[in-house]
Amino acid sequence: MGEWWTTVPIGTSLGNDEISSISHVTMSPSRQNNLVSMYSSLPPSRSSYHVLSSFCTEDNIPQCISYINQELDSLGLSSCIEASAPGGAGLSRVPALNAMHELMELHRRDMSTLEELEREQLKKCSALDHIQMNNSRLKDQLELSIREKSGLHETERQLQLKIKTMQSCLKTEKDEVQKLQSVVAGRASQYSHDAKRKEREAAKLKERLSQLLVDRKDKKLAIDVLNYLGRPDGKRSHWKTAKATVGHEGEMYKSLLNDYEVSQRSLMLENAELKKVLQQMKKEMIHVLSPRQPSPRGAAADDSQDQADSDEEEKPADSSRETLDQSCEYAKEQLANSIRQQWRKLRNHMEKLDSQASLVQSQLESNREMIPRETHKDEMERMRREVQQCKEFIHVQQQLLQQQLNTSFDDETAALLNDCYTLEEKERLKEEWRLFEEQKRNFERERKNFTEAAIRLGREKKAFEEDRASWLKNQFLNMTPFTDRRRCSSSDGQSALSIRSEPEMRMSSTKAQLAQSSTYTTFSTPKPSQSAAVPSTTELYRTLRLIPDSR
Amino acid sequence: MNFSEVFKQSNQLCKVSPDGKYLATCVQYRLVVRDVSTLQILQLYTCLDQISHMDWSSDSLFILCAMYKRGLVQVWSLEQPDWHCKIDEGSIGLVSSRWSPDGRHILNTTEFHLRVTVWSLCTKAVSYIKYPKACQKGIDFSRDGCYMALAERRDCKDYVSVFVCDDWHLLRHFETETQDLAGLEWSPNGCVLAVWDSCLEYKVLLYSLDGRLLSAYSAYEWSLGVKSVTWSPNSQFLAIGSYDEKVRILNHITWKKITQFEHPSSINNTKAVVYKEVEKRTAVGSDDLSLHITIGTALYNTRSKYEICPSPVQIPVVKPDPDRANPKIGVSSLAFSSDSRYLATKNDNMASVVWVWDMQKMSLVAVLEQTSAVRCFQWDPCRPRLALCTGNTTLYLWSPAGCVSVQVPTEGGFQVQSLNWHRSGDSLMLLGKEQLCLCYMDTDQEDNIREFTATK
């Protein structure tokens, strides 16, 4: 037993596990039986020992008992185990058995509840299964019904469409019926109108007939001509003979034939013209297409074939053959076909060219757009900025101008401000004025000097002239035989003579000055007398010989 | 433009002789023959009764005057004024009377269209043609005067008889495929006869001179059909105006429709010029207004001129009474210009509008909208110039260069109700209710289109 006990801890643990595992696995109602069988399988003493030996030993019986009592209390069982004797190794049998019984009752109850629960769970599982199955079935049903519904919708829509078309058909039919009704009404009114007219006419006819029957006097129809006229063409009229009728027929057919011939001629002319035009078109088309022919020689084998064919056609140049061809049905067809061919070729060519051109165009455009777009954008930006700046500038200017115009200053500051603006100009002007004044003054000064000089000169001249005059007078007086008279009257007429002679002298002096002529006898009108004042400028100049003497 | 003075006439019977020298007018029972240029009275004849119909013979030597009530026809000679001829139809009555193309026979249609009597003025022969049809246009002479086509109806079937006018020999007699033949017309070249059905069925048949059916044309069924038919002077086109307000043009080579012209109530065509007549009324004397207020509109000087309307233009439409027969709807008047270049049409429910179509371009060229219903329009026989009148005192002229409206300068108001060109194209004869006025055109075209003109 000792060896068994030593191996038991290991084994008990295993055994516990085994038990627990076994008890865990077999949760079936037969578990109890199994447990019982398990219990019965192990020797009872061994099992009890097996269990107790792990928990309770000879030494810790009271502790075990207390522990078990605690457990029993905690389980809510009333009975408790007592020791048979205090400190003894045995147990009192009755409480132990009661405890055991109670535990067994508890266990039984637990088992039954467990069973119940298991049953419940089973039920619930089956119910769940059932419900799940139902659910899936219902889902399927729902899907089916949804599909059905959409199908029905579809049919409904189609039916609606059909209804609409039917309605429109009905409308058109109704309109048609209306139209036909109106037509029928129109026809009916027309018929009734005609019928009425005919009836009226019949009535008139009947009346006339009755009138004629009554009125026996039948007014015969007659013609009353003064004299019969000749035929318009002057010829005699012919008898009506069979030849005449045949002649008429012949005339009629002739005129008909004439008309047909005329129309045929015009149609032929038109036809010939059109054919000519077609031929020309064909030639031109070939001409247009032919330069292209050499390049796609390999690819367009049939083209070249056609070209050869058409060339063959073109070769007969003499007109007779052509006209012959033209009149022939086959030639006509051939011409039409060749025109069609050429036109098709031309059209394909044009389409190719068009596509190429569009491709190139798009390429070009895309290329062009790639680069210039950016520069274009930059340019645009720059220009926009410039414009903005200019605008701002103008705006500022405008503002300032407005400010200036709007603000009301008092006169002083305004004047001052105005002065500020015109300061520079004023300065310049002042300078110029100053210069001007200076010049003026200089001029005046010179003029004054000039005049003074002139006056002095004049005086000196006068003095000189006086001297000269007196000398000449003396000379003259000495020369003449009338000197005594002259002398006598000289005192009287001294002044007169002097006066008279002064202009004379002056004249003579001037004469002497200029031409030194001696025409003393002539006394020209005296010049305006000298004034005490400053002589006139012209005189001055004249004396100064600045200007020639005007004679 | 010069206007002559106003002369009296009755019954709108005024005709210029075929050679263009004389003008014959009827005043009650008198026949007055004038010289066209001087308007001097040359001859004056008196008939036995009020003249119902008057016509010149083709050689301008004779004039027939028919008096339907009396059943009499009197023929007068210009050369010999005392020559007389009187044809009495007797109790059988007279419904219409006309000359034959040679100017020597007179065809009288008796009352109730019982027969057509052919009276000869050269011989004593009288011919009768039985069963003539009473329709819109039952007799037509070819332009060269050789043949006469006559519509007949026998046993509820329509026939056409072609007679040689020389001796009235029946050349051809054939049945037509019409329900109720309404009219027939020779083409100007005399080789094709166009025959059309009544308005209840749209059918136009083309027969060759020898009676073969060349072609039949029907545009639609059931609705009212053909209203008017006219040939172009060069025989190339046949214009058919119908009750559906369209004109269909057939060509002479295939006799198929080459185009159709429609008359919509709103015109969006930018190539066509729309001339609208605008009236301006200026009162003559406003002081005397109260006194003369009861007197008619003659007091008001109504001056009208043309204005060019920009597209789109709305045309006034008058809806006809649907219950009445022969409703006022559809193209009732068609006229080609002498060079076949233009076609003028009038649609009855737009009665105040004349449409001018270009036959070369097959498109609308001009629309003339007047203030009142257009009474009559006629092309100048020499040039593409259209004259029209609407029953007021104004004469309207259209040419490709523009439009003129000319007031007829007469006192008392001369209402122009119809007009006729002189064959030279130099003058127009304007007929009022009881009056006649001649209008002389200036030879210089520009003078015509100087004042009152709305040019393009």
XYZ file of N, CA and C in Angstrom, chain A residues 179-180 182-183 185-191 193-194 197-198 201-202 204-206 208 212 217-233 237-240 244-246 248-249 251-253 255-256 259-260 263 267 270, chain B residues 59 62 80 82-93 102 104 111-112 114-115 117 119-124 128 147 164 166-169 171-172 180 189 191 199-201 208-210 212 214 222-224 253 322-327:
348
model
N -60.752 63.112 -90.713
C -60.430 63.624 -92.047
C -61.351 63.004 -93.075
N -61.466 61.685 -92.977
C -62.319 61.004 -93.940
C -63.754 61.473 -93.811
N -64.669 64.413 -92.865
C -64.790 65.731 -93.499
C -64.785 65.583 -95.013
N -63.941 64.650 -95.489
C -63.909 64.429 -96.939
C -65.262 63.941 -97.403
N -68.032 64.400 -95.962
C -68.999 65.501 -95.874
C -68.866 66.427 -97.071
N -67.593 66.722 -97.427
C -67.375 67.587 -98.585
C -67.943 66.973 -99.843
N -67.654 65.707 -100.003
C -68.161 65.035 -101.192
C -69.675 65.008 -101.201
N -70.212 64.754 -100.030
C -71.681 64.707 -99.938
C -72.283 66.047 -100.308
N -71.666 67.119 -99.801
C -72.215 68.442 -100.127
C -72.065 68.711 -101.623
N -70.900 68.266 -102.164
C -70.689 68.461 -103.597
C -71.729 67.694 -104.395
N -71.934 66.455 -104.009
C -72.925 65.632 -104.700
C -74.308 66.247 -104.611
N -75.049 69.297 -104.105
C -75.070 70.515 -104.921
C -75.278 70.172 -106.388
N -74.478 69.194 -106.852
C -74.606 68.783 -108.249
C -75.991 68.236 -108.534
N -78.398 70.932 -108.788
C -78.243 71.658 -110.051
C -78.900 70.881 -111.186
N -78.632 69.585 -111.169
C -79.205 68.768 -112.237
C -80.723 68.750 -112.142
N -81.991 71.860 -113.505
C -81.911 71.861 -114.963
C -83.007 71.002 -115.559
N -83.217 69.846 -114.935
C -84.273 68.962 -115.416
C -85.631 69.651 -115.331
N -86.179 72.816 -115.450
C -86.239 73.819 -116.518
C -86.564 73.163 -117.840
N -85.888 72.019 -118.047
C -86.091 71.274 -119.290
C -87.548 70.855 -119.421
N -88.078 70.350 -118.330
C -89.475 69.909 -118.341
C -90.392 71.071 -118.645
N -89.607 73.800 -120.192
C -89.456 74.209 -121.593
C -90.188 73.256 -122.506
N -93.067 74.121 -124.971
C -93.000 73.866 -126.408
C -94.209 73.078 -126.871
N -96.207 77.069 -131.996
C -95.405 77.839 -132.953
C -93.923 77.540 -132.701
N -93.438 76.736 -133.590
C -92.033 76.384 -133.410
C -91.183 77.391 -134.163
N -90.467 78.175 -133.425
C -89.620 79.155 -134.099
C -88.465 78.420 -134.724
N -88.482 78.392 -135.955
C -87.429 77.656 -136.635
C -86.112 78.405 -136.501
N -85.092 77.609 -136.458
C -83.778 78.259 -136.408
C -83.345 78.565 -137.825
N -82.808 79.706 -137.958
C -82.447 80.134 -139.304
C -81.292 81.106 -139.223
N -80.678 81.224 -140.337
C -79.616 82.219 -140.447
C -79.992 83.163 -141.559
N -79.764 84.400 -141.293
C -80.127 85.414 -142.272
C -78.869 86.221 -142.557
N -78.292 85.933 -143.693
C -77.015 86.589 -144.029
C -77.241 87.434 -145.263
N -76.618 88.573 -145.259
C -76.728 89.444 -146.420
C -76.112 88.761 -147.628
N -74.898 88.334 -147.447
C -74.241 87.556 -148.504
C -73.188 86.709 -147.835
N -73.053 85.590 -148.438
C -72.105 84.676 -147.831
C -70.680 85.133 -148.095
N -69.833 84.845 -147.130
C -68.463 85.324 -147.236
C -67.624 84.286 -147.922
N -66.526 84.725 -148.396
C -65.555 83.782 -148.934
C -64.773 83.141 -147.798
N -64.091 82.113 -148.189
C -63.245 81.456 -147.180
C -62.102 82.388 -146.786
N -61.602 82.222 -145.645
C -60.561 83.143 -145.197
C -59.303 83.070 -146.047
N -59.002 81.893 -146.560
C -57.787 81.821 -147.370
C -58.087 82.025 -148.850
N -64.054 75.972 -151.351
C -64.187 74.884 -150.379
C -64.257 73.554 -151.123
N -63.764 72.535 -150.425
C -63.686 71.215 -151.059
C -64.832 70.350 -150.625
N -65.097 69.349 -151.417
C -66.098 68.366 -151.040
C -65.490 67.491 -149.959
N -66.432 66.978 -149.181
C -65.945 66.068 -148.148
C -65.821 64.702 -148.765
N -60.171 63.341 -148.479
C -60.008 64.468 -147.537
C -59.786 63.946 -146.128
N -60.580 62.923 -145.765
C -60.431 62.396 -144.405
C -59.045 61.801 -144.215
N -58.632 61.053 -145.220
C -57.290 60.488 -145.121
C -56.265 61.606 -145.032
N -56.712 64.416 -143.748
C -56.729 64.954 -142.383
C -55.912 64.098 -141.441
N -56.136 62.775 -141.607
C -55.370 61.868 -140.748
C -53.887 62.095 -140.959
N -52.426 64.699 -142.036
C -52.013 65.980 -141.446
C -51.747 65.832 -139.974
N -52.695 65.166 -139.342
C -52.588 65.016 -137.897
C -51.318 64.275 -137.524
N -51.084 63.160 -138.214
C -49.895 62.384 -137.884
C -48.636 63.163 -138.179
N -48.271 66.373 -138.009
C -48.014 67.361 -136.954
C -47.499 66.680 -135.692
N -48.075 65.519 -135.390
C -47.599 64.772 -134.226
C -46.136 64.405 -134.391
N -43.855 67.249 -133.967
C -43.644 67.580 -132.559
C -42.675 66.620 -131.900
N -42.876 65.318 -132.196
C -41.965 64.342 -131.620
C -40.550 64.548 -132.093
N -39.042 67.488 -130.295
C -38.668 67.184 -128.906
C -37.484 66.242 -128.876
N -33.967 66.864 -127.154
C -33.453 65.938 -126.150
C -32.089 65.419 -126.548
N -29.549 68.009 -125.883
C -29.276 68.058 -124.441
C -28.407 66.889 -124.036
N -59.506 86.994 -137.728
C -58.849 87.885 -138.684
C -59.196 89.347 -138.419
N -64.527 90.607 -138.277
C -65.926 90.465 -137.881
C -66.044 90.407 -136.373
N -67.209 96.207 -144.111
C -68.476 96.607 -144.732
C -69.505 96.796 -143.625
N -72.400 97.793 -143.610
C -73.794 97.452 -143.895
C -73.992 95.968 -144.122
N -72.946 95.193 -144.014
C -73.114 93.750 -144.061
C -73.714 93.317 -142.750
N -74.671 92.459 -142.829
C -75.258 92.009 -141.571
C -75.469 90.505 -141.629
N -75.540 89.925 -140.486
C -75.805 88.504 -140.402
C -76.505 88.257 -139.085
N -77.576 87.503 -139.138
C -78.318 87.245 -137.913
C -78.605 85.771 -137.841
N -78.263 85.184 -136.769
C -78.507 83.761 -136.567
C -79.515 83.625 -135.449
N -80.561 82.948 -135.749
C -81.622 82.772 -134.762
C -81.685 81.303 -134.397
N -81.491 81.008 -133.171
C -81.521 79.607 -132.759
C -82.941 79.122 -132.527
N -83.874 80.007 -132.577
C -85.257 79.573 -132.435
C -85.599 79.221 -131.019
N -86.489 78.264 -130.926
C -86.996 77.923 -129.602
C -86.003 77.109 -128.790
N -84.963 76.722 -129.456
C -84.043 75.848 -128.753
C -83.132 76.634 -127.808
N -83.106 77.915 -127.973
C -82.366 78.733 -127.018
C -80.862 78.715 -127.255
N -61.070 79.794 -137.825
C -60.877 80.405 -139.137
C -61.693 81.671 -139.309
N -64.833 81.974 -139.792
C -65.941 81.870 -140.738
C -67.054 80.967 -140.249
N -79.503 75.678 -125.485
C -79.863 75.567 -124.080
C -79.886 74.109 -123.667
N -79.600 73.886 -122.431
C -79.499 72.536 -121.866
C -78.422 71.694 -122.542
N -78.075 70.821 -125.481
C -78.651 69.751 -126.290
C -77.776 69.431 -127.470
N -77.295 70.479 -128.106
C -76.363 70.253 -129.191
C -75.551 71.508 -129.443
N -74.481 73.801 -132.594
C -74.745 74.066 -134.005
C -73.583 74.817 -134.591
N -72.602 77.016 -137.509
C -73.099 77.823 -138.624
C -71.927 78.261 -139.457
N -72.055 78.147 -140.744
C -70.980 78.595 -141.614
C -71.390 79.921 -142.236
N -70.437 80.808 -142.282
C -70.708 82.086 -142.936
C -70.291 82.062 -144.401
N -69.637 80.975 -144.794
C -69.212 80.897 -146.191
C -70.205 80.106 -147.014
N -70.658 79.007 -146.434
C -71.572 78.165 -147.190
C -72.910 78.153 -146.470
N -73.790 77.463 -147.027
C -75.100 77.369 -146.379
C -75.162 76.160 -145.476
N -74.402 69.803 -136.893
C -74.804 69.638 -135.508
C -73.879 68.655 -134.823
N -57.520 72.077 -134.897
C -58.344 71.044 -134.291
C -59.207 71.619 -133.184
N -61.569 68.289 -137.075
C -60.691 69.120 -137.883
C -61.482 70.367 -138.214
N -61.166 72.583 -140.369
C -61.348 72.895 -141.788
C -62.737 72.566 -142.272
N -63.079 71.306 -142.077
C -64.373 70.900 -142.591
C -65.206 70.184 -141.533
N -64.841 70.348 -140.334
C -65.595 69.754 -139.216
C -65.704 68.249 -139.347
N -64.644 67.708 -139.763
C -64.589 66.264 -139.899
C -64.165 65.691 -138.569
N -62.239 63.629 -136.428
C -60.964 62.938 -136.571
C -60.867 61.764 -135.614
N -61.146 62.047 -134.360
C -61.010 60.999 -133.359
C -62.171 61.111 -132.370
N -66.212 62.157 -114.239
C -67.071 63.258 -114.646
C -66.161 64.355 -115.181
N -48.528 73.560 -128.164
C -47.993 73.027 -129.420
C -49.009 72.135 -130.130
N -50.241 69.200 -129.590
C -50.061 67.762 -129.726
C -50.612 66.967 -128.560
N -64.038 67.904 -109.385
C -63.313 68.039 -108.127
C -63.507 66.846 -107.208
N -64.460 65.972 -107.489
C -64.661 64.831 -106.604
C -63.578 63.778 -106.767
N -62.854 63.853 -107.867
C -61.777 62.892 -108.064
C -60.596 63.603 -108.702
N -52.689 62.065 -126.466
C -51.978 62.599 -127.623
C -53.009 63.008 -128.682
N -52.563 63.687 -129.684
C -53.473 64.210 -130.713
C -54.267 63.099 -131.390
N -53.644 61.943 -131.481
C -54.345 60.856 -132.153
C -55.138 59.990 -131.192
N -54.375 58.562 -128.221
C -53.768 57.593 -127.302
C -53.605 58.241 -125.934
N -51.544 59.088 -123.077
C -50.109 59.156 -122.803
C -49.813 58.902 -121.325
N -59.863 60.702 -102.704
C -60.947 61.056 -101.802
C -61.135 62.544 -101.566
N -60.071 63.268 -101.208
C -60.316 64.690 -100.950
C -60.605 65.400 -102.263
N -61.136 66.598 -102.161
C -61.473 67.348 -103.366
C -60.217 67.550 -104.210
N -42.044 65.490 -120.662
C -41.320 64.331 -121.191
C -41.809 63.056 -120.525
N -67.322 74.556 -94.290
C -67.127 73.173 -94.728
C -68.383 72.518 -95.304
N -69.547 73.100 -95.043
C -70.768 72.443 -95.514
C -71.145 72.826 -96.928
N -70.530 73.863 -97.431
C -70.944 74.314 -98.756
C -70.170 73.580 -99.837
N -70.781 73.455 -100.971
C -70.100 72.857 -102.118
C -69.182 73.895 -102.755
N -68.211 73.397 -103.499
C -67.216 74.276 -104.137
C -66.660 75.268 -103.132
N -66.029 74.758 -102.086
C -65.540 75.658 -101.032
C -64.471 76.601 -101.559
